Structures are given as C-alpha cells and as structure tokens.
Amino acid sequence: MTYQALCVETVSKHPVLSDYEFLPLEKGQVRLKMLYAPINPADFNMMDAHYVIQPDCPFILGNEGVGVVDAVADDVDSSWLGKRVFFPFQMRHQWVGFWANYVSLPVQGCIIVPDFMDDQQAAMISINPLTAWVILADCMDLNAGDWIIQNAANSALGRWFIYIANQLGIHTVNIVRNDAMIEPLKLLGADSVIVYDDHFSKQVPQKGSFKLALNGVGGHSAKELSKCLDYGGILMTYGAMSKEAVCIGNVALIYKCIIATGFNRSLWAESVSIDHVKTIYKRLFEMLQHSSFLIPVKQVFCLDDYTDALGMAQQASLGGKVLFRLS
Ligand SMILES: NC(=O)c1ccc[n+]([C@@H]2O[C@H](COP(=O)([O-])OP(=O)(O)OC[C@H]3O[C@@H](n4cnc5c(N)ncnc54)[C@H](OP(=O)(O)O)[C@@H]3O)[C@@H](O)[C@H]2O)c1
C-alpha cells in the first residue's frame, strides 16, 4: 500500500474507530465534535509524504477545522462545553488530524469562534489568516501607502493578503492564472489584478517600487516577482504550488540587493506565546466584524466521499475551497 493510500484509508476508516475517538481525555484536554474541515494544499503534500512538517505515520490527515466542545477533562472548566472552537497551533510534535468526527485537543490552544462567523468560514480560520497577518503586520516593516505584489493571488491565502493589506492601507498588485478572477479580487480590494504570462513584470506599472513580493508558486513566477522589487526589497516565499525551485533575477540580486527569504506558520507558532496568537485573532475578529470577508467554498463533501472531494480539490481554477462536513 502506498503512503497516500495508507493515509486515505486511515481517514476513511476513522468514523468507525470508536475506541480511538473516545480515548479518555488527558489533563487539560477538550474533545471536539467536528463540524467542518477544509482540504488544503498542505494536506496533499502530507499524503505525498513531501511535507517538511510531517507527523509520524500512521496519522489522521487534516491541518485545520472547527468543532463544538462536547467533553472536557476533569481539570477543564465546564464553561467550554458547547463552545465552537478552532486550534491554530497545529505542529509536527503536537499533531491533531482534523478530518475526523471527534478530536481531542489541549484547551490552552483552543480559541472560541465569534458568533458572527459561520461554521464553514470558521473551519478555514486557523492557518491562512494567521499566516497573512504575521507576514504583513509582524514580520515586515510595511506602512500605509506601500505597494506589495503577489502571485497565486486568488488562493485563500492570497485573498487574506489582499483583505488584510487593504485594511492596513497597503496597495496590492495581484497575479492570477485565470481572468475570471480579476473582478472578484478587485471587489475584495485588490488595486490591480494581472493575468500571468512569462513576462508579467513588464505589465506592472509600479515595477521597481515594491517593498515585498509574496511568492506562493516558485519557478519562473518567482523570478518575475523578484524583478518588480525595489532596492533591498524582500521576496518572501511561503508556498511552492508549481513544485519548481524558486528562480531569482540576476539584476534583482546584484544591483538591487533584494533579500530572498521564507516563512512557515507552523515553525513560527512554535516560537511565540499562545497569548500572542490570541491577540492576533482578537485583532482579526475586530476587523472582520467591522468589514466582512468570506473565503469562497466550492463544494462540501461527507468524509465517505473523500475520493471525489480530493479529486475536486486538486483541480485548477477551482475558485473556492473544498470542505468536509463531519460528525
Ligand atoms: N508557509 C506557510 O505558513 C503557509 C500557510 C498557509 C498556506 N501556505 C501555502 O500557501 C499556498 C496557498 O494555500 P491556500 O490554502 O491558499 O490554497 P488554495 O486556496 O487551495 O489555492 C491554491 C492556489 O494555488 C494556485 N496554483 C495551483 N497550482 C499552481 C501551479 N502549478 N502554478 C501556479 N499556481 C498554482 C491556484 O491557482 P488557480 O486557482 O489558478 O488554479 C490557487 O491560486 C499553498 O502552497 C500552501 O501550502 C503556506
């Protein structure tokens, strides 16, 4: 059996693994009755055993999701019961697979979903918004009026970059592969949306003035981004959707001294306090309450239909997330 088949097999059998599901809670834990969980690119990387932050096998897949607390350990306050929560502390050494009907989690890392947010949006809140916030507001020295550029702009993370940048007064130029994405991203607040071609940097009027280029694709796309940077600008790689190594323009390196670096939320989360992450979510929820924003959902599947769900989630130009409905 291949590694991928093993993982999928584990997932498909999970609903009947009642012994596993109802192992007694450890100190400080709550049990969630899961509601929804998305299929993310990182889940496929894990199925292919390509992910750097790969838990030991066998493990339950699913990097994020939302559920309702339906049991608490003896030492956990019973006021958690019935609360919808998510868990933005997914890490290799603290792995929790969310494609399951029930999961047990340390209550310390759980965050209560605000009432205004629906279940499906809450299922997608643990990873992408945190990543976008940390890169734009924590790691970078950006000010209102600055320009940034990104590829894979219609991805869920790309949309979060646009939304948060917009809220902070930062201008965005956005590279997409499909012209059907131009209007939706402009409605979201994108200043400019450009359809990819091999020389897209030539289409960018602000070429040479960007402080930050966000790279989720790699390969030649990264090279075109690097050409757009200002002197000392930063090429920040967070993803590799093309599975090609990052290329960088020679001029950008030699004459503009650009800096190529990267970011991973999971490694970042290991180095910060739980309170810091909770403060970020407080700020994000204030923004969302004031100015709403939704990640499009393409289709919802039950776990039994995982073959169709995984097939759909790998299609190009999907325009929205594929979710599992759980429990
Ligand atoms: N480093 C971190 O901490 C971190 C955190 C979160 C996410 N990520 C990464 O961010 C990326 C996006 O995640 P997501 O959840 O936002 O994904 P998503 O919503 O599923 O979107 C996937 C995106 O990738 C694009 N894409 C797929 N194959 C491509 C290819 N061969 N060349 C160019 N573009 C391609 C898609 O474009 P089309 O719509 O045109 O098909 C779409 O824009 C992933 O690589 C993920 O692993 C990293």
Coordinates of C-alpha atoms and ligand atoms in Angstrom, one line a residue:
M1 CA 0.0 0.0 0.0
T2 CA 1.4 3.4 -0.9
Y3 CA 1.8 6.1 1.7
Q4 CA -1.0 8.1 0.2
A5 CA -3.4 5.1 0.2
L6 CA -2.5 4.4 3.8
C7 CA -3.4 7.9 4.9
V8 CA -6.6 8.0 3.0
E9 CA -7.5 4.5 4.3
T10 CA -6.9 5.7 7.8
V11 CA -9.3 8.7 7.2
S12 CA -12.0 6.6 5.6
K13 CA -12.0 4.1 8.4
H14 CA -11.8 6.7 11.1
P15 CA -15.6 7.2 11.6
V16 CA -15.8 3.6 13.0
L17 CA -12.6 3.8 15.1
S18 CA -14.8 4.5 18.2
D19 CA -12.1 3.2 20.6
Y20 CA -9.7 5.8 19.3
E21 CA -12.3 8.6 19.2
F22 CA -13.3 8.1 22.8
L23 CA -10.0 7.5 24.5
P24 CA -10.2 9.2 27.9
L25 CA -9.3 12.8 27.8
E26 CA -5.9 13.7 29.2
K27 CA -5.4 16.5 31.7
G28 CA -6.1 19.9 30.1
Q29 CA -7.9 18.5 27.1
V30 CA -11.3 19.0 25.5
R31 CA -13.0 16.8 22.9
L32 CA -14.5 18.4 19.8
K33 CA -17.4 17.1 17.8
M34 CA -16.1 18.2 14.5
L35 CA -18.3 20.3 12.1
Y36 CA -16.2 21.1 9.0
A37 CA -12.6 20.8 7.8
P38 CA -11.1 22.1 4.5
I39 CA -8.8 20.3 2.1
N40 CA -5.7 22.4 1.8
P41 CA -2.5 22.1 -0.4
A42 CA -0.5 21.1 2.7
D43 CA -2.8 18.0 3.1
F44 CA -1.8 16.8 -0.3
N45 CA 1.9 17.4 0.5
M46 CA 1.4 15.2 3.6
M47 CA -0.3 12.5 1.5
D48 CA 2.6 12.5 -0.8
A49 CA 5.0 12.5 2.2
H50 CA 6.6 15.6 0.8
Y51 CA 5.7 17.9 3.7
V52 CA 8.6 19.1 5.8
I53 CA 6.5 19.1 8.9
Q54 CA 5.4 15.5 8.5
P55 CA 3.9 13.7 11.6
D56 CA 5.0 10.1 12.2
C57 CA 2.8 7.6 10.4
P58 CA 0.1 6.5 10.8
F59 CA -1.7 9.7 11.5
I60 CA -5.1 11.3 10.8
L61 CA -5.0 13.9 8.0
G62 CA -6.4 17.4 8.1
N63 CA -4.5 20.5 9.0
E64 CA -7.4 22.6 10.3
G65 CA -11.1 22.5 11.1
V66 CA -13.8 23.7 13.5
G67 CA -15.8 21.7 16.1
V68 CA -18.0 22.1 19.2
V69 CA -16.6 21.1 22.6
D70 CA -18.7 18.1 23.7
A71 CA -16.5 16.8 26.6
V72 CA -13.9 18.3 28.9
A73 CA -11.2 16.7 31.1
D74 CA -11.8 16.9 34.9
D75 CA -9.5 19.8 35.3
V76 CA -11.0 21.9 32.5
D77 CA -13.8 24.5 33.2
S78 CA -17.1 23.1 32.1
S79 CA -18.0 26.5 30.6
W80 CA -16.1 25.3 27.4
L81 CA -18.9 22.8 26.8
G82 CA -20.9 23.8 23.7
K83 CA -18.4 26.4 22.5
R84 CA -17.3 26.3 18.8
V85 CA -13.5 26.4 18.8
F86 CA -10.6 26.2 16.4
F87 CA -6.9 25.4 17.1
P88 CA -4.2 27.5 15.4
F89 CA -1.3 25.6 17.0
Q90 CA -1.0 22.7 14.6
M91 CA 2.6 21.5 14.8
R92 CA 4.6 18.4 13.9
H93 CA 5.1 17.4 17.6
Q94 CA 1.5 18.3 18.6
W95 CA -0.2 16.8 15.6
V96 CA -4.0 16.7 15.5
G97 CA -5.8 15.4 12.4
F98 CA -9.0 17.3 11.8
W99 CA -10.5 15.0 9.1
A100 CA -12.3 13.2 11.8
N101 CA -15.6 13.1 13.6
Y102 CA -14.0 13.8 17.0
V103 CA -10.7 15.2 18.1
S104 CA -9.1 15.8 21.5
L105 CA -7.1 19.0 21.9
P106 CA -5.3 20.9 24.7
V107 CA -7.7 23.5 25.8
Q108 CA -4.9 26.0 26.1
G109 CA -4.5 26.3 22.4
C110 CA -8.3 26.5 21.6
I111 CA -9.9 29.8 20.5
I112 CA -13.6 30.4 20.6
V113 CA -15.2 31.3 17.2
P114 CA -17.0 34.6 17.4
D115 CA -20.8 34.4 16.9
F116 CA -20.8 36.4 13.7
M117 CA -18.7 33.8 11.9
D118 CA -20.4 30.8 10.2
D119 CA -19.2 27.2 10.7
Q120 CA -17.6 26.9 7.2
Q121 CA -15.6 30.1 7.5
A122 CA -14.5 29.1 11.0
A123 CA -13.2 25.8 9.6
M124 CA -10.7 27.8 7.5
I125 CA -9.5 30.3 10.1
S126 CA -6.6 28.5 11.8
I127 CA -4.0 28.8 9.1
N128 CA -4.3 31.3 6.2
P129 CA -5.4 34.5 8.1
L130 CA -2.8 34.0 10.7
T131 CA -0.1 33.5 8.1
A132 CA -1.2 36.6 6.2
W133 CA -1.3 38.7 9.3
V134 CA 2.1 37.6 10.6
I135 CA 3.8 38.2 7.3
L136 CA 2.2 41.6 6.6
A137 CA 2.0 43.0 10.1
D138 CA 4.5 41.2 12.3
C139 CA 7.5 40.2 10.0
M140 CA 7.6 43.2 7.7
D141 CA 8.0 46.9 8.2
L142 CA 5.2 48.0 5.9
N143 CA 3.3 51.3 6.1
A144 CA 0.0 52.5 4.7
G145 CA 0.7 53.6 1.1
D146 CA 3.3 50.9 0.4
W147 CA 2.9 48.6 -2.5
I148 CA 3.2 44.8 -2.4
I149 CA 2.9 42.2 -5.2
Q150 CA 1.9 38.5 -5.0
N151 CA 1.3 35.5 -7.2
A152 CA -1.4 32.8 -6.6
A153 CA -3.5 35.8 -5.6
N154 CA -6.8 34.1 -5.9
S155 CA -5.8 31.4 -3.4
A156 CA -7.4 31.5 0.0
L157 CA -4.2 32.8 1.5
G158 CA -3.8 35.3 -1.4
R159 CA -7.3 36.6 -0.6
W160 CA -6.4 37.1 3.0
F161 CA -3.3 39.0 1.9
I162 CA -5.5 41.3 -0.1
Y163 CA -8.0 41.8 2.7
I164 CA -5.5 42.5 5.4
A165 CA -3.4 44.7 3.2
N166 CA -6.5 46.7 2.3
Q167 CA -7.4 47.1 6.0
L168 CA -3.8 48.3 6.7
G169 CA -3.9 50.8 3.8
I170 CA -1.3 48.8 1.8
H171 CA -1.7 48.6 -2.0
T172 CA -1.6 45.2 -3.8
V173 CA -0.8 44.0 -7.3
N174 CA -2.1 40.5 -7.8
I175 CA -1.1 37.9 -10.3
V176 CA -3.7 35.2 -11.2
R177 CA -3.8 32.5 -13.9
N178 CA -7.4 33.0 -14.9
D179 CA -9.1 36.3 -16.0
A180 CA -12.3 35.2 -14.3
M181 CA -10.5 36.1 -11.1
I182 CA -9.9 39.8 -11.9
E183 CA -13.3 41.1 -10.8
P184 CA -13.7 39.1 -7.6
L185 CA -10.3 40.2 -6.4
K186 CA -10.9 43.8 -7.3
L187 CA -14.2 43.6 -5.3
L188 CA -12.1 42.4 -2.4
G189 CA -9.9 45.5 -2.5
A190 CA -7.1 44.5 -4.9
D191 CA -5.7 47.6 -6.5
S192 CA -4.6 45.8 -9.6
V193 CA -5.0 42.2 -10.9
I194 CA -2.9 40.9 -13.8
V195 CA -3.2 37.6 -15.6
Y196 CA 0.0 35.6 -15.6
D197 CA 2.3 35.4 -18.6
D198 CA 6.0 34.6 -18.7
H199 CA 6.9 38.4 -18.7
F200 CA 4.2 39.7 -16.4
S201 CA 6.7 42.0 -14.7
K202 CA 6.5 44.2 -17.8
Q203 CA 2.8 44.7 -17.3
V204 CA 3.3 46.1 -13.8
P205 CA 3.3 49.9 -13.8
Q206 CA 4.8 50.0 -10.3
K207 CA 7.7 47.7 -11.3
G208 CA 10.7 48.5 -9.2
S209 CA 8.9 50.0 -6.3
F210 CA 7.7 47.1 -4.3
K211 CA 9.0 46.5 -0.8
L212 CA 7.6 43.0 -0.6
A213 CA 6.8 40.2 -3.1
L214 CA 4.8 37.3 -1.8
N215 CA 5.6 34.0 -3.6
G216 CA 3.4 31.0 -3.3
V217 CA 4.3 29.5 -6.7
G218 CA 8.1 29.3 -7.2
G219 CA 9.9 28.8 -10.5
H220 CA 9.7 31.5 -13.2
S221 CA 6.8 33.2 -11.4
A222 CA 9.1 34.0 -8.5
K223 CA 11.7 35.4 -10.9
E224 CA 9.2 37.8 -12.4
L225 CA 8.2 38.9 -8.9
S226 CA 11.8 39.5 -8.0
K227 CA 12.1 41.8 -11.0
C228 CA 9.4 44.0 -9.5
L229 CA 11.1 44.7 -6.2
D230 CA 12.6 48.0 -5.1
Y231 CA 16.2 48.2 -3.9
G232 CA 16.5 45.9 -0.8
G233 CA 13.0 44.6 -1.3
I234 CA 12.0 41.2 0.1
L235 CA 11.0 38.1 -1.9
M236 CA 9.0 36.2 0.7
T237 CA 8.4 32.5 -0.3
Y238 CA 5.6 30.8 1.7
G239 CA 4.5 28.2 -0.8
A240 CA 5.6 26.2 -3.9
M241 CA 2.4 25.4 -5.8
S242 CA 4.3 24.9 -9.1
K243 CA 6.7 22.5 -7.3
E244 CA 9.5 24.3 -9.1
A245 CA 12.6 25.7 -7.3
V246 CA 12.5 29.5 -6.8
C247 CA 14.3 31.5 -9.6
I248 CA 15.5 35.0 -8.9
G249 CA 16.6 37.6 -11.5
N250 CA 20.4 38.3 -11.5
V251 CA 19.8 42.0 -11.7
A252 CA 17.5 41.9 -8.8
L253 CA 20.2 40.2 -6.7
I254 CA 23.3 42.0 -7.9
Y255 CA 22.1 45.5 -8.5
K256 CA 19.1 45.7 -6.2
C257 CA 20.4 43.6 -3.3
I258 CA 17.0 42.0 -2.9
I259 CA 16.5 39.6 0.0
A260 CA 15.0 36.2 -0.6
T261 CA 13.6 34.6 2.5
G262 CA 10.7 32.4 3.6
F263 CA 8.0 31.8 6.2
N264 CA 6.3 28.9 7.7
R265 CA 3.4 29.4 10.2
S266 CA 3.8 26.2 12.0
L267 CA 7.5 26.8 12.8
W268 CA 6.6 30.4 13.7
A269 CA 3.9 29.2 16.1
E270 CA 6.5 27.1 17.9
S271 CA 8.4 30.3 18.8
V272 CA 5.7 32.6 20.0
S273 CA 3.4 32.6 23.0
I274 CA -0.2 31.4 22.9
D275 CA -1.2 34.9 24.1
H276 CA 0.5 36.5 21.1
V277 CA -1.5 34.3 18.7
K278 CA -4.7 35.0 20.6
T279 CA -4.1 38.8 20.4
I280 CA -3.7 38.5 16.6
Y281 CA -7.1 36.7 16.4
K282 CA -8.7 39.3 18.6
R283 CA -7.5 42.0 16.1
L284 CA -8.6 39.9 13.1
F285 CA -12.0 39.3 14.5
E286 CA -12.4 43.1 15.2
M287 CA -11.5 43.7 11.5
L288 CA -13.9 41.0 10.2
Q289 CA -16.8 42.3 12.3
H290 CA -16.2 45.8 11.0
S291 CA -15.6 44.8 7.4
S292 CA -16.8 41.3 6.5
F293 CA -14.9 38.9 4.2
L294 CA -15.6 35.4 3.1
I295 CA -13.5 32.7 1.5
P296 CA -15.5 31.1 -1.3
V297 CA -16.5 27.5 -0.7
K298 CA -16.6 25.4 -3.9
Q299 CA -18.3 22.3 -2.5
V300 CA -18.9 20.3 0.7
F301 CA -18.5 16.5 0.9
C302 CA -19.0 14.0 3.6
L303 CA -15.9 12.0 4.6
D304 CA -17.2 8.9 2.9
D305 CA -16.9 10.7 -0.4
Y306 CA -13.3 11.6 0.1
T307 CA -12.2 10.3 -3.3
D308 CA -14.5 12.8 -5.1
A309 CA -13.5 15.5 -2.6
L310 CA -9.8 15.0 -3.0
G311 CA -10.2 14.8 -6.8
M312 CA -12.1 18.1 -6.9
A313 CA -9.7 19.9 -4.6
Q314 CA -6.8 19.2 -7.0
Q315 CA -8.4 20.9 -10.0
A316 CA -7.0 24.1 -11.4
S317 CA -9.0 27.4 -11.3
L318 CA -11.3 26.0 -8.6
G319 CA -12.3 29.4 -7.2
G320 CA -13.1 28.1 -3.7
K321 CA -12.2 25.6 -1.0
V322 CA -13.5 22.0 -0.8
L323 CA -14.7 21.2 2.7
F324 CA -15.6 18.0 4.6
R325 CA -18.8 18.0 6.6
L326 CA -18.0 15.9 9.7
S327 CA -19.8 14.2 12.5
Ligands
LIG1 N1 4.1 29.0 4.7 C1 3.0 29.0 5.4 O1 3.0 29.2 6.6 C2 1.7 28.7 4.7 C3 0.5 28.9 5.3 C4 -0.7 28.7 4.6 C5 -0.6 28.3 3.3 N2 0.6 28.2 2.7 C6 0.7 27.8 1.3 O2 0.1 28.8 0.5 C7 -0.3 28.2 -0.7 C8 -1.8 28.5 -0.9 O3 -2.6 27.9 0.1 P1 -4.2 28.1 0.0 O4 -4.8 27.3 1.2 O5 -4.5 29.5 -0.1 O6 -4.5 27.3 -1.3 P2 -5.8 27.3 -2.3 O7 -6.8 28.2 -1.8 O8 -6.1 25.9 -2.5 O9 -5.2 27.9 -3.7 C9 -4.2 27.2 -4.4 C10 -3.6 28.3 -5.3 O10 -2.5 27.7 -6.0 C11 -2.6 28.0 -7.4 N3 -1.9 27.0 -8.1 C12 -2.1 25.7 -8.1 N4 -1.2 25.0 -8.9 C13 -0.4 26.0 -9.4 C14 0.6 26.0 -10.4 N5 1.1 24.9 -10.9 N6 1.2 27.2 -10.7 C15 0.7 28.3 -10.2 N7 -0.3 28.4 -9.3 C16 -0.9 27.3 -9.0 C17 -4.1 28.1 -7.7 O11 -4.3 28.8 -8.8 P3 -5.6 28.5 -9.8 O12 -6.8 29.0 -9.0 O13 -5.3 29.4 -11.0 O14 -5.6 27.1 -10.1 C18 -4.6 28.8 -6.4 O15 -4.4 30.2 -6.5 C19 0.0 26.7 -0.6 O16 1.2 26.4 -1.2 C20 0.1 26.5 0.9 O17 0.8 25.4 1.3 C21 1.8 28.3 3.4

